């Protein structure tokens, strides 16, 4: 049996993982825009890199913290615990959300610096309009449904690939481009690049994402019933041969799935 992963270590995993995600999203967007004047081509490159990076980050950090990387996912994990499933308590959820937001901002600043741009420049790309907010509700609801659904049918090992595939698709089928992450949205306000969002657009997007999270949980409950504990996967299934220090059964089954 392995020891319980400490909250500071899990918070570090969430901070580093979210920072890495923002480096991938913003960095690939800057690179794509620099290499092609065709917006469609740039979006293909950006969405592919973002999906691949997200899947790898979830695979790497999932056994440590659950790889939430997203306050909405953390809130759904908190709700799952309150309704009898696996998840995080209120204190852990707050620490996770703070770590995710700090990591997102740090990742955005790092991506800007890596490409020789001025770090900390706020985005000027305004994203407003009711249709974009509807897109964010749909994008976030779908993300939560994928995670919760796989957890409730006992297939957590599919989460990394499924979430990556969903985000790649949602970037294209939603009007908003599927930010679907309050921390990531805040981080993307710190880059005036292809993937940026102006600070004045943040309140609407974050509110839409929270509504989408609630809708996703409601849909999961309607389709799959109430939360239940997921049978943990062997550590070697998730992380290769040998034990991972600090991994519990809850983390091994990906805490995010409830």
XYZ file of N, CA, C and O in Angstrom, residues 13-206:
776
model
N 1.359 19.557 -8.157
C 1.039 18.863 -9.398
C 0.004 19.635 -10.204
O 0.107 19.747 -11.435
N -1.003 20.183 -9.516
C -2.026 20.971 -10.208
C -1.441 22.259 -10.783
O -1.768 22.656 -11.901
N -0.574 22.908 -10.028
C 0.054 24.147 -10.502
C 0.931 23.879 -11.725
O 0.806 24.559 -12.756
N 1.802 22.883 -11.614
C 2.719 22.581 -12.712
C 1.960 22.057 -13.926
O 2.240 22.426 -15.069
N 0.975 21.193 -13.673
C 0.200 20.641 -14.780
C -0.577 21.702 -15.530
O -0.606 21.713 -16.768
N -1.216 22.620 -14.791
C -1.978 23.685 -15.449
C -1.049 24.652 -16.168
O -1.365 25.124 -17.264
N 0.103 24.944 -15.559
C 1.088 25.796 -16.236
C 1.530 25.148 -17.545
O 1.618 25.813 -18.587
N 1.799 23.843 -17.498
C 2.207 23.145 -18.708
C 1.134 23.181 -19.783
O 1.433 23.364 -20.970
N -0.113 23.034 -19.353
C -1.215 23.086 -20.314
C -1.282 24.439 -21.006
O -1.454 24.520 -22.231
N -1.134 25.518 -20.247
C -1.188 26.854 -20.841
C 0.014 27.122 -21.738
O -0.122 27.802 -22.768
N 1.168 26.591 -21.385
C 2.335 26.716 -22.270
C 2.046 26.056 -23.608
O 2.357 26.600 -24.678
N 1.427 24.875 -23.563
C 1.106 24.157 -24.799
C 0.072 24.924 -25.620
O 0.247 25.133 -26.826
N -1.013 25.344 -24.978
C -2.101 26.022 -25.692
C -1.624 27.340 -26.296
O -1.819 27.616 -27.493
N -0.991 28.172 -25.475
C -0.574 29.496 -25.950
C 0.636 29.397 -26.866
O 0.688 30.042 -27.926
N 1.604 28.572 -26.470
C 2.799 28.436 -27.296
C 2.500 27.909 -28.685
O 3.007 28.427 -29.692
N 1.646 26.894 -28.776
C 1.301 26.348 -30.093
C 0.498 27.356 -30.901
O 0.598 27.416 -32.132
N -0.306 28.185 -30.205
C -1.062 29.227 -30.907
C -0.148 30.289 -31.486
O -0.329 30.737 -32.627
N 0.849 30.712 -30.711
C 1.813 31.702 -31.204
C 2.591 31.140 -32.381
O 2.772 31.808 -33.403
N 3.042 29.910 -32.238
C 3.821 29.277 -33.319
C 2.988 29.103 -34.573
O 3.441 29.388 -35.691
N 1.753 28.650 -34.407
C 0.884 28.422 -35.564
C 0.590 29.724 -36.304
O 0.618 29.774 -37.538
N 0.303 30.787 -35.548
C 0.004 32.077 -36.175
C 1.217 32.645 -36.893
O 1.084 33.331 -37.917
N 2.411 32.349 -36.375
C 3.633 32.847 -37.002
C 3.963 32.091 -38.285
O 4.550 32.657 -39.218
N 3.571 30.829 -38.356
C 3.922 29.996 -39.501
C 2.890 30.038 -40.626
O 3.193 29.676 -41.757
N 1.661 30.439 -40.314
C 0.617 30.449 -41.337
C -0.303 31.651 -41.167
O -0.721 31.963 -40.047
N -0.624 32.292 -42.275
C -1.588 33.385 -42.254
C -3.025 32.874 -42.347
O -3.968 33.627 -42.185
N -3.169 31.581 -42.639
C -4.484 30.957 -42.749
C -4.985 30.599 -41.358
O -4.396 29.749 -40.678
N -6.079 31.218 -40.933
C -6.602 30.987 -39.586
C -7.004 29.530 -39.387
O -6.800 28.964 -38.304
N -7.559 28.918 -40.428
C -7.965 27.518 -40.319
C -6.785 26.606 -40.084
O -6.838 25.707 -39.237
N -5.713 26.817 -40.809
C -4.507 26.012 -40.635
C -3.933 26.214 -39.228
O -3.534 25.265 -38.551
N -3.908 27.461 -38.790
C -3.397 27.757 -37.449
C -4.240 27.067 -36.382
O -3.707 26.542 -35.395
N -5.553 27.047 -36.570
C -6.433 26.420 -35.589
C -6.250 24.904 -35.566
O -6.307 24.279 -34.498
N -6.030 24.307 -36.735
C -5.764 22.868 -36.787
C -4.520 22.534 -35.970
O -4.512 21.616 -35.138
N -3.456 23.297 -36.192
C -2.208 23.057 -35.469
C -2.384 23.277 -33.977
O -1.930 22.467 -33.147
N -3.056 24.363 -33.611
C -3.255 24.691 -32.206
C -4.117 23.648 -31.500
O -3.801 23.223 -30.380
N -5.198 23.216 -32.134
C -6.088 22.241 -31.500
C -5.412 20.885 -31.365
O -5.573 20.201 -30.337
N -4.635 20.486 -32.362
C -3.937 19.196 -32.291
C -2.897 19.201 -31.180
O -2.825 18.264 -30.370
N -2.095 20.254 -31.122
C -1.064 20.341 -30.080
C -1.697 20.407 -28.692
O -1.224 19.775 -27.741
N -2.788 21.174 -28.563
C -3.458 21.307 -27.271
C -4.007 19.968 -26.798
O -3.885 19.612 -25.615
N -4.618 19.208 -27.703
C -5.194 17.918 -27.333
C -4.108 16.923 -26.935
O -4.233 16.220 -25.925
N -3.042 16.870 -27.708
C -1.954 15.942 -27.390
C -1.316 16.298 -26.048
O -1.092 15.439 -25.187
N -1.043 17.593 -25.866
C -0.449 18.019 -24.607
C -1.340 17.745 -23.415
O -0.875 17.289 -22.358
N -2.639 17.989 -23.556
C -3.586 17.750 -22.465
C -3.618 16.275 -22.087
O -3.581 15.918 -20.902
N -3.679 15.407 -23.088
C -3.706 13.977 -22.802
C -2.459 13.506 -22.067
O -2.534 12.717 -21.121
N -1.295 14.012 -22.480
C -0.047 13.628 -21.827
C 0.012 14.147 -20.389
O 0.457 13.445 -19.477
N -0.440 15.379 -20.182
C -0.409 15.960 -18.830
C -1.343 15.207 -17.889
O -0.993 14.928 -16.739
N -2.541 14.846 -18.360
C -3.460 14.081 -17.516
C -2.866 12.724 -17.172
O -2.943 12.256 -16.030
N -2.242 12.080 -18.146
C -1.616 10.782 -17.906
C -0.503 10.888 -16.874
O -0.366 10.036 -15.991
N 0.285 11.948 -16.951
C 1.434 12.115 -16.060
C 1.029 12.501 -14.643
O 1.543 11.957 -13.661
N 0.087 13.446 -14.516
C -0.260 13.981 -13.203
C -1.513 13.352 -12.587
O -1.788 13.561 -11.405
N -2.243 12.567 -13.374
C -3.449 11.938 -12.849
C -3.222 11.109 -11.600
O -3.963 11.240 -10.620
N -2.205 10.249 -11.559
C -1.982 9.439 -10.360
C -1.578 10.246 -9.131
O -1.640 9.742 -8.015
N -1.145 11.488 -9.305
C -0.744 12.325 -8.173
C -1.913 13.121 -7.598
O -2.207 13.041 -6.404
N -2.564 13.911 -8.439
C -3.592 14.837 -7.948
C -4.966 14.615 -8.558
O -5.934 15.253 -8.158
N -5.050 13.719 -9.526
C -6.274 13.575 -10.297
C -6.219 14.375 -11.573
O -7.068 14.218 -12.440
N -5.192 15.246 -11.715
C -5.020 16.080 -12.912
C -6.308 16.794 -13.277
O -6.789 16.718 -14.399
N -6.874 17.525 -12.322
C -8.062 18.322 -12.611
C -7.720 19.433 -13.597
O -8.408 19.602 -14.602
N -6.712 20.242 -13.286
C -6.225 21.326 -14.150
C -7.294 22.368 -14.445
O -7.124 23.200 -15.331
N -8.380 22.344 -13.695
C -9.562 23.112 -14.066
C -10.475 23.244 -12.843
O -10.932 22.229 -12.299
N -10.758 24.457 -12.366
C -11.617 24.617 -11.196
C -13.000 23.997 -11.343
O -13.583 23.549 -10.344
N -13.543 23.957 -12.547
C -14.849 23.335 -12.738
C -14.767 21.838 -12.462
O -15.645 21.257 -11.806
N -13.718 21.200 -12.942
C -13.531 19.771 -12.677
C -13.338 19.541 -11.182
O -13.867 18.578 -10.617
N -12.607 20.429 -10.522
C -12.418 20.314 -9.083
C -13.744 20.464 -8.341
O -14.028 19.725 -7.396
N -14.566 21.401 -8.755
C -15.872 21.577 -8.122
C -16.754 20.352 -8.311
O -17.498 19.964 -7.400
N -16.689 19.724 -9.471
C -17.484 18.511 -9.671
C -16.955 17.367 -8.808
O -17.731 16.534 -8.333
N -15.631 17.335 -8.588
C -15.062 16.322 -7.694
C -15.496 16.578 -6.254
O -15.767 15.642 -5.493
N -15.550 17.852 -5.862
C -16.047 18.208 -4.526
C -17.500 17.770 -4.373
O -17.884 17.203 -3.343
N -18.316 18.014 -5.381
C -19.719 17.623 -5.315
C -19.862 16.107 -5.268
O -20.716 15.577 -4.551
N -19.018 15.393 -6.014
C -19.067 13.937 -5.997
C -18.797 13.396 -4.601
O -19.446 12.451 -4.147
N -17.841 14.007 -3.917
C -17.547 13.557 -2.553
C -18.728 13.808 -1.621
O -19.047 12.986 -0.765
N -19.382 14.950 -1.804
C -20.530 15.276 -0.958
C -21.699 14.313 -1.193
O -22.543 14.135 -0.311
N -21.746 13.707 -2.367
C -22.853 12.801 -2.686
C -22.440 11.329 -2.620
O -23.106 10.466 -3.173
N -21.295 11.060 -1.952
C -20.930 9.678 -1.674
C -19.892 9.070 -2.575
O -19.565 7.886 -2.428
N -19.334 9.820 -3.513
C -18.322 9.282 -4.405
C -16.927 9.697 -3.991
O -16.692 10.209 -2.903
N -15.949 9.457 -4.866
C -14.583 9.899 -4.643
C -14.492 11.378 -4.989
O -15.215 11.871 -5.847
N -13.575 12.084 -4.345
C -13.428 13.491 -4.675
C -12.571 14.222 -3.669
O -11.748 13.623 -2.977
N -12.731 15.519 -3.572
C -11.954 16.356 -2.672
C -12.899 17.083 -1.721
O -14.064 17.307 -2.036
N -12.366 17.461 -0.536
C -13.192 18.230 0.384
C -13.077 19.722 0.062
O -12.353 20.116 -0.863
N -13.784 20.554 0.816
C -13.822 21.977 0.510
C -12.460 22.642 0.564
O -12.117 23.464 -0.288
N -11.669 22.318 1.585
C -10.332 22.910 1.708
C -9.445 22.507 0.542
O -8.736 23.336 -0.039
N -9.481 21.236 0.200
C -8.673 20.766 -0.924
C -9.114 21.429 -2.229
O -8.272 21.804 -3.058
N -10.407 21.580 -2.402
C -10.919 22.206 -3.622
C -10.424 23.642 -3.748
O -10.031 24.088 -4.844
N -10.417 24.376 -2.640
C -9.934 25.757 -2.666
C -8.448 25.804 -3.011
O -8.020 26.620 -3.844
N -7.661 24.936 -2.394
C -6.220 24.896 -2.674
C -5.972 24.533 -4.142
O -5.130 25.132 -4.814
N -6.708 23.565 -4.644
C -6.581 23.181 -6.045
C -6.875 24.362 -6.968
O -6.125 24.640 -7.909
N -7.977 25.065 -6.709
C -8.380 26.158 -7.596
C -7.344 27.275 -7.596
O -7.035 27.851 -8.655
N -6.800 27.581 -6.429
C -5.766 28.614 -6.348
C -4.521 28.172 -7.114
O -3.929 28.955 -7.879
N -4.111 26.918 -6.918
C -2.931 26.404 -7.613
C -3.147 26.400 -9.125
O -2.239 26.754 -9.899
N -4.320 26.014 -9.565
C -4.618 25.985 -10.994
C -4.572 27.380 -11.612
O -4.010 27.575 -12.696
N -5.134 28.354 -10.918
C -5.158 29.721 -11.439
C -3.757 30.304 -11.483
O -3.359 30.927 -12.489
N -2.984 30.082 -10.417
C -1.604 30.564 -10.405
C -0.791 29.887 -11.501
O 0.019 30.530 -12.191
N -0.993 28.596 -11.667
C -0.277 27.875 -12.709
C -0.632 28.363 -14.101
O 0.240 28.491 -14.973
N -1.912 28.663 -14.319
C -2.356 29.138 -15.632
C -1.709 30.482 -15.970
O -1.242 30.701 -17.094
N -1.683 31.382 -14.998
C -1.058 32.691 -15.231
C 0.443 32.517 -15.474
O 1.010 33.115 -16.400
N 1.082 31.685 -14.656
C 2.507 31.440 -14.836
C 2.818 30.813 -16.182
O 3.806 31.174 -16.838
N 1.978 29.872 -16.622
C 2.184 29.238 -17.917
C 2.048 30.216 -19.068
O 2.806 30.160 -20.043
N 1.083 31.132 -18.949
C 0.891 32.142 -19.990
C 2.104 33.069 -20.088
O 2.589 33.376 -21.178
N 2.587 33.502 -18.935
C 3.755 34.391 -18.904
C 4.976 33.670 -19.473
O 5.763 34.248 -20.243
N 5.151 32.400 -19.111
C 6.279 31.617 -19.613
C 6.212 31.457 -21.127
O 7.226 31.581 -21.833
N 5.022 31.157 -21.647
C 4.872 30.995 -23.092
C 5.228 32.283 -23.832
O 5.919 32.257 -24.867
N 4.782 33.421 -23.304
C 5.106 34.705 -23.916
C 6.614 34.941 -23.922
O 7.200 35.342 -24.939
N 7.263 34.679 -22.789
C 8.702 34.889 -22.679
C 9.468 33.944 -23.599
O 10.479 34.330 -24.211
N 8.992 32.713 -23.728
C 9.670 31.714 -24.537
C 9.733 32.110 -26.010
O 10.680 31.769 -26.723
N 8.735 32.866 -26.466
C 8.703 33.301 -27.862
C 9.187 34.745 -28.027
O 8.954 35.373 -29.065
N 9.873 35.269 -27.024
C 10.462 36.590 -27.126
C 9.462 37.722 -27.098
O 9.761 38.834 -27.554
N 8.295 37.468 -26.546
C 7.273 38.491 -26.446
C 7.314 39.103 -25.047
O 7.948 38.572 -24.139
N 6.652 40.222 -24.846
C 6.654 40.890 -23.546
C 5.721 40.166 -22.588
O 4.502 40.144 -22.797
N 6.266 39.531 -21.531
C 5.417 38.788 -20.590
C 4.451 39.705 -19.848
O 4.775 40.848 -19.530
N 3.266 39.209 -19.585
C 2.306 39.948 -18.783
C 1.464 40.952 -19.540
O 0.688 41.692 -18.932
N 1.580 40.971 -20.863
C 0.751 41.872 -21.667
C -0.663 41.317 -21.749
O -0.870 40.165 -22.134
N -1.637 42.129 -21.401
C -3.017 41.647 -21.423
C -3.531 41.508 -22.853
O -3.139 42.250 -23.755
N -4.425 40.548 -23.043
C -5.019 40.307 -24.352
C -5.941 41.459 -24.743
O -6.553 42.102 -23.885
N -6.047 41.706 -26.028
C -6.951 42.735 -26.546
C -8.085 42.129 -27.365
O -8.955 42.857 -27.833
N -8.081 40.807 -27.521
C -9.113 40.141 -28.317
C -10.388 39.969 -27.490
O -10.472 39.097 -26.628
N -11.369 40.818 -27.758
C -12.634 40.760 -27.034
C -13.475 39.608 -27.587
O -13.642 39.471 -28.798
N -13.966 38.794 -26.686
C -14.828 37.673 -27.085
C -16.148 37.852 -26.332
O -16.260 37.485 -25.166
N -17.115 38.468 -26.989
C -18.399 38.698 -26.336
C -19.537 38.284 -27.263
O -19.331 37.889 -28.397
N -20.730 38.341 -26.759
C -21.897 37.909 -27.529
C -22.501 36.669 -26.910
O -21.785 35.751 -26.477
N -23.822 36.637 -26.864
C -24.520 35.524 -26.252
C -24.201 34.185 -26.872
O -24.153 33.166 -26.180
N -23.965 34.170 -28.189
C -23.703 32.887 -28.852
C -22.390 32.272 -28.361
O -22.272 31.043 -28.258
N -21.397 33.106 -28.031
C -20.136 32.580 -27.513
C -20.319 32.001 -26.113
O -19.718 30.977 -25.767
N -21.158 32.646 -25.318
C -21.411 32.145 -23.974
C -22.172 30.817 -24.012
O -21.899 29.920 -23.212
N -23.093 30.707 -24.954
C -23.773 29.416 -25.146
C -22.751 28.346 -25.515
O -22.805 27.208 -25.022
N -21.806 28.712 -26.365
C -20.745 27.780 -26.747
C -19.940 27.311 -25.548
O -19.580 26.132 -25.441
N -19.652 28.230 -24.622
C -18.892 27.857 -23.424
C -19.693 26.950 -22.504
O -19.148 26.032 -21.891
N -20.993 27.203 -22.384
C -21.841 26.320 -21.584
C -21.811 24.910 -22.161
O -21.613 23.922 -21.438
N -21.973 24.811 -23.472
C -21.975 23.494 -24.132
C -20.621 22.815 -23.986
O -20.531 21.625 -23.651
N -19.535 23.567 -24.215
C -18.194 22.993 -24.134
C -17.901 22.446 -22.747
O -17.389 21.328 -22.592
N -18.235 23.216 -21.720
C -17.928 22.801 -20.349
C -18.836 21.667 -19.900
O -18.386 20.724 -19.222
N -20.104 21.729 -20.253
C -21.029 20.646 -19.902
C -20.570 19.335 -20.518
O -20.581 18.279 -19.867
N -20.150 19.385 -21.760
C -19.670 18.175 -22.421
C -18.418 17.615 -21.772
O -18.275 16.397 -21.606
N -17.504 18.495 -21.401
C -16.278 18.051 -20.731
C -16.596 17.341 -19.423
O -16.077 16.246 -19.148
N -17.446 17.941 -18.611
C -17.819 17.335 -17.334
C -18.545 16.018 -17.550
O -18.305 15.029 -16.839
N -19.410 15.963 -18.541
C -20.142 14.729 -18.826
C -19.190 13.607 -19.231
O -19.361 12.454 -18.819
N -18.179 13.922 -20.029
C -17.195 12.908 -20.430
C -16.470 12.352 -19.201
O -16.358 11.132 -19.028
N -15.998 13.251 -18.337
C -15.240 12.818 -17.162
C -16.132 12.050 -16.191
O -15.785 10.949 -15.737
N -17.281 12.630 -15.860
C -18.185 11.982 -14.922
C -18.734 10.672 -15.494
O -18.848 9.673 -14.776
N -19.069 10.689 -16.769
C -19.632 9.488 -17.376
C -18.669 8.317 -17.353
O -19.034 7.193 -16.975
N -17.417 8.557 -17.729
C -16.423 7.480 -17.719
C -16.183 6.970 -16.301
O -15.973 5.772 -16.094
N -16.214 7.897 -15.332
C -16.037 7.467 -13.954
C -17.173 6.580 -13.476
O -16.957 5.567 -12.809
N -18.388 6.944 -13.833
C -19.554 6.225 -13.321
C -19.786 4.880 -14.003
O -20.479 4.022 -13.458
N -19.184 4.691 -15.171
C -19.278 3.375 -15.813
C -18.012 2.552 -15.571
O -17.847 1.476 -16.137
N -17.119 3.068 -14.725
C -15.939 2.308 -14.332
C -14.844 2.227 -15.370
O -14.112 1.234 -15.421
N -14.699 3.255 -16.191
C -13.647 3.257 -17.211
C -12.727 4.474 -17.087
O -12.493 5.191 -18.057
N -12.145 4.713 -15.916
C -11.303 5.887 -15.721
C -10.029 5.872 -16.549
O -9.464 6.931 -16.828
N -9.566 4.681 -16.954
C -8.334 4.621 -17.740
C -8.491 5.312 -19.097
O -7.499 5.656 -19.741
N -9.740 5.540 -19.524
C -9.973 6.192 -20.805
C -9.975 7.719 -20.705
O -10.042 8.400 -21.722
N -9.930 8.252 -19.467
C -10.056 9.693 -19.281
C -9.027 10.506 -20.067
O -9.396 11.469 -20.747
N -7.717 10.199 -19.999
C -6.757 11.041 -20.729
C -7.062 11.151 -22.222
O -7.111 12.249 -22.780
N -7.271 10.008 -22.868
C -7.528 10.025 -24.307
C -8.878 10.649 -24.626
O -9.017 11.412 -25.593
N -9.887 10.329 -23.809
C -11.235 10.835 -24.084
C -11.310 12.345 -23.912
O -11.920 13.043 -24.734
N -10.720 12.869 -22.846
C -10.748 14.310 -22.616
C -9.965 15.038 -23.709
O -10.409 16.071 -24.220
N -8.811 14.497 -24.077
C -8.021 15.112 -25.151
C -8.807 15.142 -26.455
O -8.838 16.158 -27.165
N -9.462 14.025 -26.782
C -10.234 13.952 -28.016
C -11.419 14.912 -27.975
O -11.732 15.586 -28.972
N -12.073 14.991 -26.821
C -13.230 15.885 -26.697
C -12.810 17.341 -26.885
O -13.472 18.091 -27.611
N -11.733 17.758 -26.233
C -11.283 19.143 -26.363
C -10.891 19.457 -27.799
O -11.212 20.536 -28.323
N -10.216 18.527 -28.465
C -9.844 18.746 -29.870
C -11.084 18.969 -30.726
O -11.102 19.846 -31.601
N -12.123 18.187 -30.472
C -13.362 18.334 -31.233
C -14.095 19.613 -30.851
O -14.581 20.352 -31.718
N -14.165 19.897 -29.533
C -14.938 21.044 -29.064
C -14.344 22.376 -29.511
O -15.067 23.357 -29.682
N -13.038 22.418 -29.694
C -12.413 23.635 -30.222
C -13.026 23.996 -31.571
O -13.184 25.173 -31.910
N -13.449 22.967 -32.300
C -14.016 23.179 -33.626
C -15.540 23.297 -33.629
O -16.096 24.064 -34.405
N -16.232 22.519 -32.779
C -17.692 22.517 -32.919
C -18.400 23.541 -32.035
O -19.621 23.687 -32.134
N -17.662 24.241 -31.160
C -18.293 25.283 -30.358
C -17.935 26.663 -30.896
O -16.837 26.871 -31.409
N -18.852 27.596 -30.740
C -18.629 28.953 -31.246
C -17.542 29.682 -30.477
O -16.898 30.592 -31.004
N -17.317 29.283 -29.224
C -16.357 29.983 -28.368
C -14.935 29.477 -28.507
O -13.994 30.101 -28.023
N -14.754 28.322 -29.153
C -13.436 27.717 -29.232
C -13.102 26.862 -28.033
O -11.977 26.422 -27.869
N -14.088 26.602 -27.163
C -13.965 25.681 -26.032
C -12.821 26.028 -25.085
O -11.845 25.300 -24.973
N -12.975 27.151 -24.371
C -12.044 27.430 -23.284
C -12.316 26.434 -22.149
O -11.414 25.777 -21.670
N -13.583 26.368 -21.701
C -14.073 25.327 -20.781
C -13.259 25.181 -19.504
O -13.207 24.099 -18.916
N -12.613 26.259 -19.037
C -11.724 26.168 -17.892
C -11.523 27.576 -17.314
O -10.829 28.397 -17.925
N -12.098 27.887 -16.162
C -11.940 29.233 -15.609
C -10.490 29.640 -15.376
O -10.100 30.774 -15.685
N -9.666 28.731 -14.837
C -8.260 29.055 -14.608
C -7.551 29.304 -15.932
O -6.794 30.273 -16.087
N -7.791 28.427 -16.909
C -7.172 28.603 -18.215
C -7.623 29.879 -18.903
O -6.844 30.542 -19.585
N -8.882 30.238 -18.707
C -9.409 31.468 -19.301
C -8.717 32.684 -18.699
O -8.323 33.613 -19.421
N -8.548 32.691 -17.380
C -7.838 33.786 -16.734
C -6.399 33.851 -17.236
O -5.876 34.926 -17.554
N -5.757 32.700 -17.330
C -4.388 32.668 -17.828
C -4.272 33.208 -19.240
O -3.328 33.944 -19.571
N -5.250 32.900 -20.074
C -5.202 33.335 -21.472
C -5.475 34.829 -21.643
O -5.278 35.384 -22.720
N -5.885 35.489 -20.570
C -6.015 36.949 -20.640
C -4.659 37.633 -20.517
O -4.539 38.834 -20.755
N -3.632 36.844 -20.181
C -2.280 37.384 -20.047
C -1.450 37.184 -21.311
O -0.232 37.248 -21.260
N -2.098 36.945 -22.437
C -1.370 36.830 -23.699
C -2.157 37.504 -24.814
O -3.318 37.156 -25.062
N -1.549 38.452 -25.463
C -2.198 39.118 -26.584
C -1.798 38.399 -27.864
O -1.056 38.909 -28.692
N -2.298 37.168 -27.977
C -1.918 36.313 -29.101
C -3.140 35.585 -29.637
O -4.278 35.869 -29.258
N -2.921 34.612 -30.489
C -3.968 33.865 -31.177
C -4.997 33.276 -30.214
O -6.194 33.220 -30.519
N -4.557 32.840 -29.033
C -5.454 32.162 -28.090
C -5.907 33.062 -26.943
O -6.538 32.589 -26.003
N -5.610 34.352 -26.996
C -5.911 35.249 -25.889
C -7.378 35.632 -25.779
O -8.171 35.450 -26.710
N -7.731 36.174 -24.621
C -9.081 36.686 -24.385
C -8.949 37.940 -23.521
O -8.259 37.929 -22.493
N -9.566 39.014 -23.942
C -9.465 40.282 -23.223
C -10.055 40.162 -21.821
O -11.061 39.463 -21.617
N -9.441 40.825 -20.831
C -9.938 40.737 -19.447
C -11.417 41.062 -19.299
O -12.101 40.466 -18.463
N -11.936 41.995 -20.101
C -13.348 42.359 -19.958
C -14.292 41.235 -20.390
O -15.484 41.271 -20.084
N -13.754 40.237 -21.083
C -14.581 39.103 -21.488
C -14.595 37.986 -20.446
O -15.360 37.021 -20.581
N -13.758 38.100 -19.428
C -13.630 37.027 -18.442
C -14.915 36.736 -17.666
O -15.290 35.564 -17.525
N -15.607 37.744 -17.117
C -16.780 37.428 -16.287
C -17.821 36.578 -17.009
O -18.337 35.588 -16.445
N -18.131 36.932 -18.242
C -19.125 36.169 -18.989
C -18.680 34.748 -19.249
O -19.454 33.789 -19.087
N -17.412 34.563 -19.643
C -16.905 33.232 -19.940
C -16.865 32.364 -18.686
O -17.278 31.193 -18.713
N -16.358 32.916 -17.584
C -16.269 32.130 -16.346
C -17.662 31.755 -15.858
O -17.895 30.608 -15.428
